[in-house]
mmCIF file of C-alpha atoms in Angstrom:
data_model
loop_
_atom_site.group_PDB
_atom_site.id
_atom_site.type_symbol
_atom_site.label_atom_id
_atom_site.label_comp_id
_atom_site.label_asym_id
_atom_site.label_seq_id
_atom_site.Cartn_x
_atom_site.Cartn_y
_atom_site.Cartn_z
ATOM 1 C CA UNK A 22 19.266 -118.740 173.768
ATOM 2 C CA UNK A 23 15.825 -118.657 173.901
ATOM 3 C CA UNK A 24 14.048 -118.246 177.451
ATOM 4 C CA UNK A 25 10.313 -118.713 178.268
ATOM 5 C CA UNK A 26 7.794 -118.047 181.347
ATOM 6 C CA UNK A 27 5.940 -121.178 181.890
ATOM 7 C CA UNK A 28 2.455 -120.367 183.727
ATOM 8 C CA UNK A 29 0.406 -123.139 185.221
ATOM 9 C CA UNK A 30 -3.167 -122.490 185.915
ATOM 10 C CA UNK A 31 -3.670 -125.076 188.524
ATOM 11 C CA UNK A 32 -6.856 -126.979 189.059
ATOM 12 C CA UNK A 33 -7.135 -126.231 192.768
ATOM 13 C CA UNK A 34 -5.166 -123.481 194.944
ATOM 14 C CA UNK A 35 -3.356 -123.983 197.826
ATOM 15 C CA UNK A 36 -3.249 -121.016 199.277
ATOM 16 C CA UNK A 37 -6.264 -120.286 201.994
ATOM 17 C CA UNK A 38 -6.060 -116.622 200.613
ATOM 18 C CA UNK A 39 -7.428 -118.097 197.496
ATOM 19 C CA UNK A 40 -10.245 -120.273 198.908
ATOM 20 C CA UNK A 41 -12.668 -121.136 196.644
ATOM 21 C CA UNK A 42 -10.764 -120.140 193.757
ATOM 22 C CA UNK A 43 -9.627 -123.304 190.652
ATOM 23 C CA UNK A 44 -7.974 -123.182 187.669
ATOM 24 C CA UNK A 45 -8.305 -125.559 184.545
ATOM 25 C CA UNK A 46 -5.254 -127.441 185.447
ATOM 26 C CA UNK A 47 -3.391 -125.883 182.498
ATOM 27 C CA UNK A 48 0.470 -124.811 181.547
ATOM 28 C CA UNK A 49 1.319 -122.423 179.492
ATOM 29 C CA UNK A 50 4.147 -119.889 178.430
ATOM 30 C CA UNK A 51 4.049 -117.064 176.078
ATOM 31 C CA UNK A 52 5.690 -117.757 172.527
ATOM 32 C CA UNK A 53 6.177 -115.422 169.555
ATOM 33 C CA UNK A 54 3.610 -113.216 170.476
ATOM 34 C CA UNK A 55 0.756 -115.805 171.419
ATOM 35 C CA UNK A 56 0.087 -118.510 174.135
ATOM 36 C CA UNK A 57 1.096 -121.684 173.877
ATOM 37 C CA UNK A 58 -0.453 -124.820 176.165
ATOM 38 C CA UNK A 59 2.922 -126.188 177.296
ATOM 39 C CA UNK A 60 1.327 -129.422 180.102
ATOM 40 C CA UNK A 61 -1.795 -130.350 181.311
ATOM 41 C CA UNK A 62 -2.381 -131.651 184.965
ATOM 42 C CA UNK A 63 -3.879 -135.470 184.925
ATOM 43 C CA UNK A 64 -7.120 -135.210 186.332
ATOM 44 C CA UNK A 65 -8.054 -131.384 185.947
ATOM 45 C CA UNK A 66 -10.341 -129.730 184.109
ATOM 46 C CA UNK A 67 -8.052 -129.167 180.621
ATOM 47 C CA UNK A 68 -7.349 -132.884 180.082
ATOM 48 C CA UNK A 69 -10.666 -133.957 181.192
ATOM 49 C CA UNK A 70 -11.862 -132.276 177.979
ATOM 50 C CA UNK A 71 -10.234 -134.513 175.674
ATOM 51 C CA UNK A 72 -9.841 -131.122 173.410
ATOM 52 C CA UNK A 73 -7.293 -129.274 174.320
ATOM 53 C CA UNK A 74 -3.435 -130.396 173.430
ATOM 54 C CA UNK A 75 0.059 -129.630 173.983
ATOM 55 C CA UNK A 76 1.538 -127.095 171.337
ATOM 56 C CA UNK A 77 -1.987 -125.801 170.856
ATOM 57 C CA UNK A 78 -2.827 -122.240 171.096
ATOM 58 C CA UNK A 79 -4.962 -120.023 173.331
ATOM 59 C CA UNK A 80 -6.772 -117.713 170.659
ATOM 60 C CA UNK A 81 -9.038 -116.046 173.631
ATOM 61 C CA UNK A 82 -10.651 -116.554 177.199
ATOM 62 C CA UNK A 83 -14.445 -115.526 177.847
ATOM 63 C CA UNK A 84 -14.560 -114.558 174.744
ATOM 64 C CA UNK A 85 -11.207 -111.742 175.170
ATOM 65 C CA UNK A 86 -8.536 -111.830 172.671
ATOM 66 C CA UNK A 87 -5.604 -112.845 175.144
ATOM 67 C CA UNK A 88 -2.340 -112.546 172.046
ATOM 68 C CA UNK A 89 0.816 -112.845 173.816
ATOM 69 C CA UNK A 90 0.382 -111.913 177.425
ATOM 70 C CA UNK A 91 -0.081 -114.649 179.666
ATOM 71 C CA UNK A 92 -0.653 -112.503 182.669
ATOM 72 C CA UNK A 93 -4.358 -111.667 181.229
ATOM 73 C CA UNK A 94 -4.591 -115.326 180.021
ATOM 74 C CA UNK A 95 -3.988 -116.449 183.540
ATOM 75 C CA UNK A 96 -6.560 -113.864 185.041
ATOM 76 C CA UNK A 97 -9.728 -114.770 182.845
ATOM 77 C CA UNK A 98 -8.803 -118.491 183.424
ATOM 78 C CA UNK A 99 -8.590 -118.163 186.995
ATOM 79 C CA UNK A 100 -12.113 -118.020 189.119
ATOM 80 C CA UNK A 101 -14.710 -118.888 191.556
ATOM 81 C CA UNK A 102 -14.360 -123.405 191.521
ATOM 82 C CA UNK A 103 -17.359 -124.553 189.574
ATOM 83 C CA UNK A 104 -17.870 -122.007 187.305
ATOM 84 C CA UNK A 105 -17.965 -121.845 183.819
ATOM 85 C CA UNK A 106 -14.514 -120.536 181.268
ATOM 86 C CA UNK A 107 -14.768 -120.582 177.630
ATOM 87 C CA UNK A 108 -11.239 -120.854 175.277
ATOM 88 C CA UNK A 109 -11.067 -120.287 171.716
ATOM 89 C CA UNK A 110 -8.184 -122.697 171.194
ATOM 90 C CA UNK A 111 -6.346 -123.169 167.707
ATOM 91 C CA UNK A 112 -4.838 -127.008 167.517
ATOM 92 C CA UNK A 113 -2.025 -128.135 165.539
ATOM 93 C CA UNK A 114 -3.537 -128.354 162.206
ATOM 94 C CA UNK A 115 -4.947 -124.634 162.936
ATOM 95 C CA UNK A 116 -8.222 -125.341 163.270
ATOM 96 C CA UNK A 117 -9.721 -123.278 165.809
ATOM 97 C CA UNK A 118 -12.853 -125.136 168.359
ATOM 98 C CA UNK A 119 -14.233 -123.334 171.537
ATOM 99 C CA UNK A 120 -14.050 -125.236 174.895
ATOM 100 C CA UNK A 121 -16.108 -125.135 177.345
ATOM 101 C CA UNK A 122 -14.836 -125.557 180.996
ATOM 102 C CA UNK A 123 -16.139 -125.933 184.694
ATOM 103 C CA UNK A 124 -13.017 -124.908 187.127
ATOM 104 C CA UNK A 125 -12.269 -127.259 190.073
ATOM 105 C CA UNK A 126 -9.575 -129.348 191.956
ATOM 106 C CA UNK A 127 -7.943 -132.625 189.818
ATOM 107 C CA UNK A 128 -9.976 -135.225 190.172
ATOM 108 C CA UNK A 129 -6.783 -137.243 190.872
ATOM 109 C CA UNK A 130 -3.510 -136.613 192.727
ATOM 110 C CA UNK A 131 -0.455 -135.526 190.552
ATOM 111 C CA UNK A 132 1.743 -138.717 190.348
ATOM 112 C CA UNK A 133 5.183 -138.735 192.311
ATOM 113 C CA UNK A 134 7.154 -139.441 188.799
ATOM 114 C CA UNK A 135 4.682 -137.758 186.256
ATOM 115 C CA UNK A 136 5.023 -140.358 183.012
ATOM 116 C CA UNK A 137 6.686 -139.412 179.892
ATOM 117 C CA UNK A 138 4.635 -141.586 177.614
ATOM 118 C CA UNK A 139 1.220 -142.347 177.738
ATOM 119 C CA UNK A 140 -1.034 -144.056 175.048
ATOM 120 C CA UNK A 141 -5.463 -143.674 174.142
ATOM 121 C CA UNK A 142 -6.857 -146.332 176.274
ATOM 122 C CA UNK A 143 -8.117 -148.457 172.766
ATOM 123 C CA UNK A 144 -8.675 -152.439 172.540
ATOM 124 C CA UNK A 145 -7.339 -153.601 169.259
ATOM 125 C CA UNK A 146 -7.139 -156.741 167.392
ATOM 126 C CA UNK A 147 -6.757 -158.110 164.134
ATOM 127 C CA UNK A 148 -7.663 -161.547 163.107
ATOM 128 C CA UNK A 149 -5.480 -164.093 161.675
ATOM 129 C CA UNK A 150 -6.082 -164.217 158.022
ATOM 130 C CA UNK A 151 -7.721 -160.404 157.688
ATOM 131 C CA UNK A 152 -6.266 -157.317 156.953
ATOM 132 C CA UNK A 153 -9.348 -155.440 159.106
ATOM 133 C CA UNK A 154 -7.941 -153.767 162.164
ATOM 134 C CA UNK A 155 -11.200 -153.728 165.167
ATOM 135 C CA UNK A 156 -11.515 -151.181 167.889
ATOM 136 C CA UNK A 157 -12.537 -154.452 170.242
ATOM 137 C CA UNK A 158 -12.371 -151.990 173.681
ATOM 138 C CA UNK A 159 -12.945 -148.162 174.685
ATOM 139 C CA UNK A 160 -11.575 -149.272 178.517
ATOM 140 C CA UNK A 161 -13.172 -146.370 181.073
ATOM 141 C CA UNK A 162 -11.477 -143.532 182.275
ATOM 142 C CA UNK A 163 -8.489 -144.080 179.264
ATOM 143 C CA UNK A 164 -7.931 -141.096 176.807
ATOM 144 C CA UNK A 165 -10.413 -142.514 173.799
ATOM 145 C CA UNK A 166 -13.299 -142.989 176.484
ATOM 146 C CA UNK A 167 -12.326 -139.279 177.877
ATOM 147 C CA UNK A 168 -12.595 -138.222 174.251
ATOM 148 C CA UNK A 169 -16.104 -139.467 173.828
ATOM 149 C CA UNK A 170 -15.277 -140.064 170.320
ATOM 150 C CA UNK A 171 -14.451 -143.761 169.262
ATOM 151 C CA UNK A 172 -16.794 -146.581 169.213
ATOM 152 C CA UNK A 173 -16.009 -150.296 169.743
ATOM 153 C CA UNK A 174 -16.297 -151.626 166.496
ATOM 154 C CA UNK A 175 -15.225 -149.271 164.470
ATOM 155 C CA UNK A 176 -12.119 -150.381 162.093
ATOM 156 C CA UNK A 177 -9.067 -148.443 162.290
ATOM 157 C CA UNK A 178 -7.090 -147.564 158.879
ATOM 158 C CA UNK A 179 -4.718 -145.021 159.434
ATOM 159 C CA UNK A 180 -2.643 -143.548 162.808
ATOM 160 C CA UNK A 181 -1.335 -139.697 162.281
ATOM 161 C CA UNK A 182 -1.775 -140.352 158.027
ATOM 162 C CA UNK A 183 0.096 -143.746 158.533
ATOM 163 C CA UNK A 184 -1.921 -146.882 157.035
ATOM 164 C CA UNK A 185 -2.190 -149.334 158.906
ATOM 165 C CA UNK A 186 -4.335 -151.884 157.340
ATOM 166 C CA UNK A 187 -2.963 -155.204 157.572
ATOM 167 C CA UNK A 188 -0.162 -154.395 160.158
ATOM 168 C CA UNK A 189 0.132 -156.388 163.653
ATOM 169 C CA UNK A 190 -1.601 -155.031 166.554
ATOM 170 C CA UNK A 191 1.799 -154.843 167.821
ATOM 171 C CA UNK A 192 3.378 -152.412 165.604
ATOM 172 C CA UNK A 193 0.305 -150.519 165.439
ATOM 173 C CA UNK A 194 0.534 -149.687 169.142
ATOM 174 C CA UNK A 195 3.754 -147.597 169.399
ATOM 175 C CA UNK A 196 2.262 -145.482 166.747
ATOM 176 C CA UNK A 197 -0.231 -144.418 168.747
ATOM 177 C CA UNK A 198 1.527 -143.847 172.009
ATOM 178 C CA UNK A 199 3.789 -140.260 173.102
ATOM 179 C CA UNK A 200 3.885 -137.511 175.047
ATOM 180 C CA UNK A 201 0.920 -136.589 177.421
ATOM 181 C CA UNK A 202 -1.174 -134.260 176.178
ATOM 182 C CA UNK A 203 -0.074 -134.562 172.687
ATOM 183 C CA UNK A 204 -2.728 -135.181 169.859
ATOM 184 C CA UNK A 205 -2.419 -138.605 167.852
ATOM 185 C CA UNK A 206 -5.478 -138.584 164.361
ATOM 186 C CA UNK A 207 -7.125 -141.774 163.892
ATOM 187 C CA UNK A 208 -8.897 -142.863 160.407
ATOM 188 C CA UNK A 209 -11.393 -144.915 161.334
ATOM 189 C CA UNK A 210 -14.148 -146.728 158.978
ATOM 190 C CA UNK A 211 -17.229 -146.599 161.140
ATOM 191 C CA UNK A 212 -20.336 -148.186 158.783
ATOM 192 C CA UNK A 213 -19.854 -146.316 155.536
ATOM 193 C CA UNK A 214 -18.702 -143.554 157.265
ATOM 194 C CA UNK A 215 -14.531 -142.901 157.426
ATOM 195 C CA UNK A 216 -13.994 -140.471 160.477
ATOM 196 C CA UNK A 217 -10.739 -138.304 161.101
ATOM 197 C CA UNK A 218 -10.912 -138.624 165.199
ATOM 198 C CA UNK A 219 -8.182 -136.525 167.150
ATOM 199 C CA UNK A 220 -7.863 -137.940 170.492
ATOM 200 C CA UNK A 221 -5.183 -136.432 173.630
ATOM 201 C CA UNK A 222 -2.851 -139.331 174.481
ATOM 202 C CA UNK A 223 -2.684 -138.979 178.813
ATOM 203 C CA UNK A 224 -2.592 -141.866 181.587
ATOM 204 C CA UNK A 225 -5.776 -143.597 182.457
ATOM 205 C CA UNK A 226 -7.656 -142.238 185.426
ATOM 206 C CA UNK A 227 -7.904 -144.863 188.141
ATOM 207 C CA UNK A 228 -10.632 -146.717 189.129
ATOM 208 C CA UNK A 229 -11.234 -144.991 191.826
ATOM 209 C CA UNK A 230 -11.754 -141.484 190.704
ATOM 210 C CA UNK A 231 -14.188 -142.851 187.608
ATOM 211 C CA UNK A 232 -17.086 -141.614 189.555
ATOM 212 C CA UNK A 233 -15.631 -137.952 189.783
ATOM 213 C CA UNK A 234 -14.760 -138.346 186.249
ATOM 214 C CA UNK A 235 -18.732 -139.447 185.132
ATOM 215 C CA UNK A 236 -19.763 -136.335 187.349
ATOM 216 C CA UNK A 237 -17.350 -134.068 185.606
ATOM 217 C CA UNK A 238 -18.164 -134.769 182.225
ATOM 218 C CA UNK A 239 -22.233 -134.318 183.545
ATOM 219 C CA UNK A 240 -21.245 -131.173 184.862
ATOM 220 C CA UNK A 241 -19.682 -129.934 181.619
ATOM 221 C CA UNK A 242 -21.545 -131.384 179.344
ATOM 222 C CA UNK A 243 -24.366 -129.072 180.940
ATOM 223 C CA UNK A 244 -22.379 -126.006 181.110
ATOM 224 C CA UNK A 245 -21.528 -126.579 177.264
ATOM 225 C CA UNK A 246 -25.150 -127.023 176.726
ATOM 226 C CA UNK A 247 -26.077 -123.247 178.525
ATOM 227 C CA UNK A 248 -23.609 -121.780 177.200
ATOM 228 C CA UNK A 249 -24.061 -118.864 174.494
ATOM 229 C CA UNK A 250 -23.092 -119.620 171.233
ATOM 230 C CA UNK A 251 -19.797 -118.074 170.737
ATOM 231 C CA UNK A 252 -18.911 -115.551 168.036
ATOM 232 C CA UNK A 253 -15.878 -117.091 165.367
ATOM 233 C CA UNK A 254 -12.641 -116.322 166.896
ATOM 234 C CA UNK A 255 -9.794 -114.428 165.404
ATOM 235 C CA UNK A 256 -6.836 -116.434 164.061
ATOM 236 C CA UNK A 257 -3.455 -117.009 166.180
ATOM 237 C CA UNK A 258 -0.541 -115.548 164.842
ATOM 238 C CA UNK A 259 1.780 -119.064 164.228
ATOM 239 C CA UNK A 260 4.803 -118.477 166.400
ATOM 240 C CA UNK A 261 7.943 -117.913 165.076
ATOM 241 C CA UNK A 262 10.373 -120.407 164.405
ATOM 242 C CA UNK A 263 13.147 -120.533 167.547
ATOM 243 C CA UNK A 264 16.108 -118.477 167.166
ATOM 244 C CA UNK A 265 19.380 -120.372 166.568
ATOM 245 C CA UNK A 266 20.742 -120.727 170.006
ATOM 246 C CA UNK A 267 23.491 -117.978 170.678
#
């Protein structure tokens, strides 16, 4: 049997000999010699980033090499709230992007019975007679609007490979919902442009937190923006295939 450690960098600590201190509202658990994202809180910093995915990999923090050992992960994550952390993350199709983070509380309360499905926040339709498939809504504060990278109007064609030209809104949907945090790929046509979008499936954030959630993303988007370029990371050992269980 295999057994793993799993971490969680919270978004916020609780403990007054911590005060001032945040996390990125991050799980994770060591796995085959590298770190593996395991959940992300709703409302902290990691999901807020519409980047960062279950399954994916933490190649380095602050621009140090982290490998397998989640203790150092955990430190370099960990810091003053409202300050800056970079990670080097590798995704599922090993493609490796560099996040930029601002540390702070969730911008939402955990939920009593955390979900186990959640879908991208899109308005389809398709109309009767056409085969055309119409992003007709990017609803605020859902996981395509957290994203920042679908437009209304652009026309969907495929969901994780999957065509799905001509298919009922209806039986498109299910394709596109799963586990939060997981990463669903959308083709869409967008002009004469066709756009491979990867987008975090996770709840909506409510109404009443959208105005934390606009002064996140300003917060971050300007911390991205000052940031120094950062140099290519090294690749993430894949991990290991599990052991049979004993």
């Amino acid at each position: 049997v295999t057994h793993r450690r799993v971490f969680l960098i919270a978004a916020g600590s609780q403990d007054p000999r911590m005060s001032g201190q945040a996390g990125i509202g991050l799980g994770m658990a060591a796995q085959a010699g590298v770190i593996v994202v395991r959940s992300l809180q709703l409302g902290g910093p990691a999901a807020l980033s519409g980047k960062i995915g279950v399954g994916d990999v933490i190649v380095s923090v602050g621009g140090q090499a982290v490998g397998g050992d989640q203790k150092q992960a955990g430190a370099h994550i960990a810091g003053t709230s409202g300050t800056t952390v970079q990670l080097d993350i590798q995704d599922d199709v090993k493609a490796t992007s560099t996040v930029t983070l601002v540390r702070q509380d969730p911008i939402v309360h955990a939920p009593a019975s955390p979900p186990t499905e959640a879908g991208i926040g899109l308005k389809i339709e398709r109309q009767q007679g056409d085969t055309v498939v119409v992003l007709t809504g990017v609803p605020v504060g859902g996981a395509s609007d957290v994203g920042g990278l679908l437009k209304e109007g652009d026309v969907l064609v495929s969901v994780d490979g999957k065509d799905v030209t001509g298919m009922a809104c209806k039986s498109i949907a299910p394709l596109m919902a799963g586990a939060p945090g997981t990463r669903v790929r959308l083709g869409v046509k967008r002009g004469a442009e066709t756009l491979n979008v990867a987008v975090i499936r996770n709840p909506a954030i409510d109404a009443a937190a959208l105005p934390k959630l606009a002064a996140y993303k300003a917060a971050a988007s300007k911390a991205d923006a000052a940031a120094p370029a950062a140099a290519p990371a090294p690749a993430a050992p894949a991990p290991a295939a599990p052991a049979p269980a004993a």
